[in-house]
Amino acid sequence: MTYDAQEIETRWQKEWSDAGVFEAEIDESKPKFYCLEMFPYPSGHMHMGHVRNYSIGDAMARFQRLMGKNVLYPMGYDSFGMPAENAAKKEGGHPHEVTHSNISSIRSDQERMGYSYDWRRFLATSDVDYYRWNQEMFLALNEKGLVERRMAPVNWCVDCDTVLANEQVKNNRCWRCGLEVVQRDMAQWFVRMTEYSDELLDELDNISFPENVKTMQRNWIGRSHGAHIDFPVVGSDSVIGAFTTRPDTIFGVTFVTLSPEHPLCEELCLGTEWEEGWRNLRDECARMSEFERINMLKEKKGVFLGKHAINPMSDEEIPIYAGNFVVSSYGTGAVMAVPGHDQRDFDFAKAYNLEIRQVLIEKGGSETSSPLKQAFEGYGPMVNSSVEGFDGLSGDEAKNSVIATLEKKNSGHGTVEYRLKDWLLSRQRFWGTPIPMIHCESCGIVPVPRENLPVELPLDVVFTEEQSGNPLESHNSFVQTSCPSCDGEAKRETDTMDTFYDSSWYFMRFCDVNNESTPFDRPAVDYWMGGGVDLYIGGIEHAVMHLLYARFFTKFTRDAGMNEVGEPFGRLVCQGMLNAPAPYCGDCNSEYHVDNFDLDCPSCGKPLSSRSAKMSKSLGNTVSPEEMISRFGADTVRLFILFGANPEAGMDWSDSALEANHRQMFSLIDGVDAALEFSDSASKIDDWLMSRLRANQKKWIEVMSDVSLREGVMISHFEMLSDWNWYLRRGGRDRITAMSFLHGWIPMLAPATPHIAEEFWKKLGREDLLAKFVIPVLQQDSNDIRVLALENYIKEIISSGRNLRALAERHSDNEITRIVIQTSPAWKSDLASEAISLHEAGFDFKEKGQSHVKSLEAFKDESTRGEVFQTWNSITIGGKKTRGRIHTWLEGERTLISEGINEVEVIKENSEFIASALEVDSIEVHSAGESEDVGGKARFAFPLEPGIAFV
RNA sequence: GCAGGGGUACCCGAGUUGGUCAAAGGGGCCGGACUUAAGCUCCGGUGCUUAGUGCUUCAUGGGUUCGAAUCCCAUCCCCUGCACCA
């Protein structure tokens, strides 16, 4: 058959679509499987990263359908966001048009790949019938007290002209544009995600995310147990609250450090000689760039603020400093400094000549009188406590007893701090969900009543390149409104929502996507989301952003009674990076654009080598999916992607590997074609083929269920083809056998290469669609192990015969025309068989093994004693331990031996095939001792390893 | 610095409850058979050696063991994330 991938693929895509085979409905009679990929931002065309993501998902969706599951496999677009807005400004259009033309382009790319989405469930978050539910749920959040508008120092990105959530700042840079963020004080909308901090953290123990994702989330939430301690300021009513995880070091506090932005700083030093120093420090910290800050980290810098505070435990007066290393946003922005037991405080104390006091000693150690060389940060018994009753306590006991005392004195309490902050939701951008709130002069901030939703984005907005800020602000008919509560003049909120809000619940909308009265009906969500999304595939880059927001949102909707589950995702698979070669300089450790191949390093001038690097526009090492599809077809691209590496592993793009996979397609086609000319001519090898099918199907289902797609494809597209070719070589030509084999095999080709599989299916004469087919799971036959082992025995004889033939030719002057095979002597087979049954019965060979065989004739004969041991079990020969053969036999081989296989008969039955495979005219076969030993080769014979001599 | 994951032959990659491991499978490369031809199929080679063996190998160095890619300890290197978080 000629292989016209374009024709075959588009034809079947149309048939599938016409038949609606991928449309899923609730069906309580079937187990469900919700297969989901992180939906894309529609930026023009599909790139290879998408192809990998969706090829994995589609293979799993198709596999689960074959296994009889009711599969929900939807696709949508995360279509709000800045790129569309920027494109609109550049081209003078409206983001709505830009977005929709991008969506249709990427959708047609996806369709061309043959992904089996239920397109009726299509959604785009920028469509009003999606984002109106964002608004409705925002009102619900508000009613639950989870929305808050407050002034806060926020991360501002000048380039994007908007604020960013903490999760969206990476290395002090905007996650999207890479520009450094600056701090601004602004009134902003927050979602109080921190209400769920504990559950978000604790539930990580019960969900099956990859370990690195869990770790990232744990670090991000950053729960620390400790104490809040109040340090009253001497001569003032003010109190400095400090958070510490180490209340057991309270007696070592020798000063207090505030962050330079701390509101008390000004109050403490205003109008004093210390004020100027503090202002300088604060300004310096505020304008520090990231680069400077990293350098500054090494140097602890601070100023005295002119006042003292009182340690509530010891009543000591200690100086108050402002220090550059204290972070204003964590804890209270104030630190009780314990230089003896905290390295940063130690460095600071050294720099400013402050007292360093040791109040803990190492367990079992003795009190040191000499000055500490560095802080001791471990745990140990308290010493030098200025109050009775603490010395000698250590660890949790010490902490608890300090906390108890503080609580009694009303000077502090045990508490928990989190690194996690509330979710800063508002954005000063146009292309997002309008926050449904109204500002009224007299009533304050009033939510838009539900019946007035949606608050729609106006379409009559003109975007120009010079424009800065949010065009909603100047859109009068949008802004001007009336107050829902007093009916007076009021203004709409012009901030829009972070787009991560859109993606925090889309997986629930997919369950009931066309619902026009609520975000989703509970029965639909409870059916599809039961146990969470069964398989969620996407990039690791969302480990703390999207995946954390979505988990929070699901907990909120659960508590609002909208759904049952509290964790949205069951199995999460983070696909690995897609790499391609890029020019690389080892000396400079940097990668360059592909234009630099064969050139010298632009920075050091040495010749560039090549190494594999993440596909990216900046390196220019991307590969266009469209080009690959048009050259090789979607099936080849899918096969390459799935076979190139397991989903989680990184994978290197390789043109030659892609071509090899294309050749594999031809091999498959040729293999299937061969079967169609068969007639009814049964032979022994038929049984073997069917046994292989059963064994392969079992293994395949096992690995595919575990998302080990590489292994799955290895079986379905490589091993089974090899089996098929072996069947043909062995003279298999039976139509009935071939038909049952192909009926078992072809469906297994469908997850990775669905189009060619469907084409094969039709060639079999099937009139139903393979896409609708459910695989009958085959029962293993009790004979399978024996049948497979016997064939393997023949393969082994041929394979060792081949190896030996080459050697024999070197040593023989005559032309080789025949071989003599001598099987193992009967006593070895008997002994082996006995050893196997004893081994299975748990016989202790080390203890009693030797005495057991000593009565054997072969043991008494010096020349065969070694062979006794080899056949028997592990034993010492010549001072060197060897293993008995029993340990190297597989299950099938042990079966053959215990059942007393007649090797001579088996070889005779197959002598013609063996002879042709080994290119000799004839084969003689004897059991050892039956005739003269040709060249003494029989002594190499063991059960299942006959001696072979070429003559 | 902290945390998580890694380092297996030319490359990718399996193997990690110790013995079935000179180490699956694939790719590449070299050579051969079949074929008008290839896109097929088949065979050989791809650490050194060899009538069926022996030697040296799984980042490095030690250790446990009759026996280690696999277990333990230390070291080096790579990736990812967080980072003065009190």
mmCIF file with all atom_site columns, N, CA and C in Angstrom, chain A residues 899-930:
data_model
loop_
_atom_site.group_PDB
_atom_site.id
_atom_site.type_symbol
_atom_site.label_atom_id
_atom_site.label_alt_id
_atom_site.label_comp_id
_atom_site.label_asym_id
_atom_site.label_entity_id
_atom_site.label_seq_id
_atom_site.pdbx_PDB_ins_code
_atom_site.Cartn_x
_atom_site.Cartn_y
_atom_site.Cartn_z
_atom_site.occupancy
_atom_site.B_iso_or_equiv
_atom_site.pdbx_formal_charge
_atom_site.auth_seq_id
_atom_site.auth_comp_id
_atom_site.auth_asym_id
_atom_site.auth_atom_id
_atom_site.pdbx_PDB_model_num
ATOM 1  N N  . GLU A 1 899 ? 8.892  -30.184 33.508 1.00 0.00 ? 899 GLU A N  1
ATOM 2  C CA . GLU A 1 899 ? 7.972  -31.067 32.799 1.00 0.00 ? 899 GLU A CA 1
ATOM 3  C C  . GLU A 1 899 ? 8.703  -32.088 31.955 1.00 0.00 ? 899 GLU A C  1
ATOM 4  N N  . GLY A 1 900 ? 10.031 -32.048 31.990 1.00 0.00 ? 900 GLY A N  1
ATOM 5  C CA . GLY A 1 900 ? 10.809 -33.049 31.274 1.00 0.00 ? 900 GLY A CA 1
ATOM 6  C C  . GLY A 1 900 ? 10.761 -32.897 29.761 1.00 0.00 ? 900 GLY A C  1
ATOM 7  N N  . ILE A 1 901 ? 11.015 -31.704 29.288 1.00 0.00 ? 901 ILE A N  1
ATOM 8  C CA . ILE A 1 901 ? 11.043 -31.457 27.843 1.00 0.00 ? 901 ILE A CA 1
ATOM 9  C C  . ILE A 1 901 ? 11.976 -32.445 27.133 1.00 0.00 ? 901 ILE A C  1
ATOM 10 N N  . ASN A 1 902 ? 11.516 -32.980 26.018 1.00 0.00 ? 902 ASN A N  1
ATOM 11 C CA . ASN A 1 902 ? 12.360 -33.849 25.208 1.00 0.00 ? 902 ASN A CA 1
ATOM 12 C C  . ASN A 1 902 ? 13.029 -32.985 24.150 1.00 0.00 ? 902 ASN A C  1
ATOM 13 N N  . GLU A 1 903 ? 14.227 -32.541 24.484 1.00 0.00 ? 903 GLU A N  1
ATOM 14 C CA . GLU A 1 903 ? 14.894 -31.574 23.609 1.00 0.00 ? 903 GLU A CA 1
ATOM 15 C C  . GLU A 1 903 ? 15.179 -32.156 22.233 1.00 0.00 ? 903 GLU A C  1
ATOM 16 N N  . VAL A 1 904 ? 15.539 -33.429 22.203 1.00 0.00 ? 904 VAL A N  1
ATOM 17 C CA . VAL A 1 904 ? 15.858 -34.052 20.919 1.00 0.00 ? 904 VAL A CA 1
ATOM 18 C C  . VAL A 1 904 ? 14.654 -33.975 19.989 1.00 0.00 ? 904 VAL A C  1
ATOM 19 N N  . GLU A 1 905 ? 13.497 -34.280 20.546 1.00 0.00 ? 905 GLU A N  1
ATOM 20 C CA . GLU A 1 905 ? 12.276 -34.232 19.739 1.00 0.00 ? 905 GLU A CA 1
ATOM 21 C C  . GLU A 1 905 ? 11.998 -32.819 19.238 1.00 0.00 ? 905 GLU A C  1
ATOM 22 N N  . VAL A 1 906 ? 12.121 -31.853 20.152 1.00 0.00 ? 906 VAL A N  1
ATOM 23 C CA . VAL A 1 906 ? 11.825 -30.468 19.785 1.00 0.00 ? 906 VAL A CA 1
ATOM 24 C C  . VAL A 1 906 ? 12.750 -30.006 18.660 1.00 0.00 ? 906 VAL A C  1
ATOM 25 N N  . ILE A 1 907 ? 14.018 -30.354 18.777 1.00 0.00 ? 907 ILE A N  1
ATOM 26 C CA . ILE A 1 907 ? 14.964 -29.923 17.751 1.00 0.00 ? 907 ILE A CA 1
ATOM 27 C C  . ILE A 1 907 ? 14.669 -30.622 16.428 1.00 0.00 ? 907 ILE A C  1
ATOM 28 N N  . LYS A 1 908 ? 14.363 -31.916 16.519 1.00 0.00 ? 908 LYS A N  1
ATOM 29 C CA . LYS A 1 908 ? 14.048 -32.645 15.285 1.00 0.00 ? 908 LYS A CA 1
ATOM 30 C C  . LYS A 1 908 ? 12.846 -32.037 14.580 1.00 0.00 ? 908 LYS A C  1
ATOM 31 N N  . GLU A 1 909 ? 11.836 -31.716 15.337 1.00 0.00 ? 909 GLU A N  1
ATOM 32 C CA . GLU A 1 909 ? 10.630 -31.141 14.733 1.00 0.00 ? 909 GLU A CA 1
ATOM 33 C C  . GLU A 1 909 ? 10.939 -29.835 14.019 1.00 0.00 ? 909 GLU A C  1
ATOM 34 N N  . ASN A 1 910 ? 11.924 -29.112 14.526 1.00 0.00 ? 910 ASN A N  1
ATOM 35 C CA . ASN A 1 910 ? 12.225 -27.800 13.966 1.00 0.00 ? 910 ASN A CA 1
ATOM 36 C C  . ASN A 1 910 ? 13.527 -27.774 13.177 1.00 0.00 ? 910 ASN A C  1
ATOM 37 N N  . SER A 1 911 ? 14.023 -28.979 12.843 1.00 0.00 ? 911 SER A N  1
ATOM 38 C CA . SER A 1 911 ? 15.380 -29.028 12.287 1.00 0.00 ? 911 SER A CA 1
ATOM 39 C C  . SER A 1 911 ? 15.467 -28.295 10.954 1.00 0.00 ? 911 SER A C  1
ATOM 40 N N  . GLU A 1 912 ? 14.403 -28.354 10.191 1.00 0.00 ? 912 GLU A N  1
ATOM 41 C CA . GLU A 1 912 ? 14.463 -27.696 8.884  1.00 0.00 ? 912 GLU A CA 1
ATOM 42 C C  . GLU A 1 912 ? 14.657 -26.184 9.048  1.00 0.00 ? 912 GLU A C  1
ATOM 43 N N  . PHE A 1 913 ? 13.894 -25.635 9.948  1.00 0.00 ? 913 PHE A N  1
ATOM 44 C CA . PHE A 1 913 ? 13.994 -24.194 10.167 1.00 0.00 ? 913 PHE A CA 1
ATOM 45 C C  . PHE A 1 913 ? 15.348 -23.813 10.755 1.00 0.00 ? 913 PHE A C  1
ATOM 46 N N  . ILE A 1 914 ? 15.788 -24.603 11.723 1.00 0.00 ? 914 ILE A N  1
ATOM 47 C CA . ILE A 1 914 ? 17.084 -24.313 12.332 1.00 0.00 ? 914 ILE A CA 1
ATOM 48 C C  . ILE A 1 914 ? 18.192 -24.404 11.297 1.00 0.00 ? 914 ILE A C  1
ATOM 49 N N  . ALA A 1 915 ? 18.108 -25.440 10.465 1.00 0.00 ? 915 ALA A N  1
ATOM 50 C CA . ALA A 1 915 ? 19.134 -25.623 9.434  1.00 0.00 ? 915 ALA A CA 1
ATOM 51 C C  . ALA A 1 915 ? 19.162 -24.425 8.498  1.00 0.00 ? 915 ALA A C  1
ATOM 52 N N  . SER A 1 916 ? 17.999 -23.942 8.097  1.00 0.00 ? 916 SER A N  1
ATOM 53 C CA . SER A 1 916 ? 18.023 -22.827 7.158  1.00 0.00 ? 916 SER A CA 1
ATOM 54 C C  . SER A 1 916 ? 18.489 -21.550 7.849  1.00 0.00 ? 916 SER A C  1
ATOM 55 N N  . ALA A 1 917 ? 18.114 -21.399 9.085  1.00 0.00 ? 917 ALA A N  1
ATOM 56 C CA . ALA A 1 917 ? 18.557 -20.205 9.792  1.00 0.00 ? 917 ALA A CA 1
ATOM 57 C C  . ALA A 1 917 ? 20.063 -20.214 9.993  1.00 0.00 ? 917 ALA A C  1
ATOM 58 N N  . LEU A 1 918 ? 20.623 -21.398 10.161 1.00 0.00 ? 918 LEU A N  1
ATOM 59 C CA . LEU A 1 918 ? 22.060 -21.487 10.398 1.00 0.00 ? 918 LEU A CA 1
ATOM 60 C C  . LEU A 1 918 ? 22.836 -21.792 9.106  1.00 0.00 ? 918 LEU A C  1
ATOM 61 N N  . GLU A 1 919 ? 22.095 -21.853 8.035  1.00 0.00 ? 919 GLU A N  1
ATOM 62 C CA . GLU A 1 919 ? 22.704 -22.064 6.719  1.00 0.00 ? 919 GLU A CA 1
ATOM 63 C C  . GLU A 1 919 ? 23.550 -23.316 6.667  1.00 0.00 ? 919 GLU A C  1
ATOM 64 N N  . VAL A 1 920 ? 22.991 -24.424 7.070  1.00 0.00 ? 920 VAL A N  1
ATOM 65 C CA . VAL A 1 920 ? 23.655 -25.717 6.893  1.00 0.00 ? 920 VAL A CA 1
ATOM 66 C C  . VAL A 1 920 ? 22.686 -26.658 6.192  1.00 0.00 ? 920 VAL A C  1
ATOM 67 N N  . ASP A 1 921 ? 23.266 -27.771 5.664  1.00 0.00 ? 921 ASP A N  1
ATOM 68 C CA . ASP A 1 921 ? 22.428 -28.700 4.917  1.00 0.00 ? 921 ASP A CA 1
ATOM 69 C C  . ASP A 1 921 ? 21.633 -29.611 5.824  1.00 0.00 ? 921 ASP A C  1
ATOM 70 N N  . SER A 1 922 ? 22.266 -30.033 6.920  1.00 0.00 ? 922 SER A N  1
ATOM 71 C CA . SER A 1 922 ? 21.549 -30.995 7.753  1.00 0.00 ? 922 SER A CA 1
ATOM 72 C C  . SER A 1 922 ? 21.914 -30.839 9.213  1.00 0.00 ? 922 SER A C  1
ATOM 73 N N  . ILE A 1 923 ? 21.053 -31.398 10.032 1.00 0.00 ? 923 ILE A N  1
ATOM 74 C CA . ILE A 1 923 ? 21.253 -31.334 11.468 1.00 0.00 ? 923 ILE A CA 1
ATOM 75 C C  . ILE A 1 923 ? 21.130 -32.728 12.044 1.00 0.00 ? 923 ILE A C  1
ATOM 76 N N  . GLU A 1 924 ? 22.090 -33.067 12.877 1.00 0.00 ? 924 GLU A N  1
ATOM 77 C CA . GLU A 1 924 ? 21.985 -34.330 13.608 1.00 0.00 ? 924 GLU A CA 1
ATOM 78 C C  . GLU A 1 924 ? 21.747 -33.971 15.049 1.00 0.00 ? 924 GLU A C  1
ATOM 79 N N  . VAL A 1 925 ? 20.911 -34.711 15.695 1.00 0.00 ? 925 VAL A N  1
ATOM 80 C CA . VAL A 1 925 ? 20.712 -34.403 17.097 1.00 0.00 ? 925 VAL A CA 1
ATOM 81 C C  . VAL A 1 925 ? 20.680 -35.687 17.919 1.00 0.00 ? 925 VAL A C  1
ATOM 82 N N  . HIS A 1 926 ? 21.430 -35.670 18.992 1.00 0.00 ? 926 HIS A N  1
ATOM 83 C CA . HIS A 1 926 ? 21.498 -36.825 19.894 1.00 0.00 ? 926 HIS A CA 1
ATOM 84 C C  . HIS A 1 926 ? 21.400 -36.326 21.312 1.00 0.00 ? 926 HIS A C  1
ATOM 85 N N  . SER A 1 927 ? 20.992 -37.238 22.183 1.00 0.00 ? 927 SER A N  1
ATOM 86 C CA . SER A 1 927 ? 21.200 -36.879 23.577 1.00 0.00 ? 927 SER A CA 1
ATOM 87 C C  . SER A 1 927 ? 22.560 -37.395 23.974 1.00 0.00 ? 927 SER A C  1
ATOM 88 N N  . ALA A 1 928 ? 23.180 -36.778 24.919 1.00 0.00 ? 928 ALA A N  1
ATOM 89 C CA . ALA A 1 928 ? 24.560 -37.093 25.275 1.00 0.00 ? 928 ALA A CA 1
ATOM 90 C C  . ALA A 1 928 ? 24.679 -38.555 25.653 1.00 0.00 ? 928 ALA A C  1
ATOM 91 N N  . GLY A 1 929 ? 25.780 -39.148 25.238 1.00 0.00 ? 929 GLY A N  1
ATOM 92 C CA . GLY A 1 929 ? 26.023 -40.541 25.575 1.00 0.00 ? 929 GLY A CA 1
ATOM 93 C C  . GLY A 1 929 ? 25.390 -41.492 24.573 1.00 0.00 ? 929 GLY A C  1
ATOM 94 N N  . GLU A 1 930 ? 24.512 -40.976 23.746 1.00 0.00 ? 930 GLU A N  1
ATOM 95 C CA . GLU A 1 930 ? 23.818 -41.827 22.796 1.00 0.00 ? 930 GLU A CA 1
ATOM 96 C C  . GLU A 1 930 ? 24.740 -42.206 21.648 1.00 0.00 ? 930 GLU A C  1
#
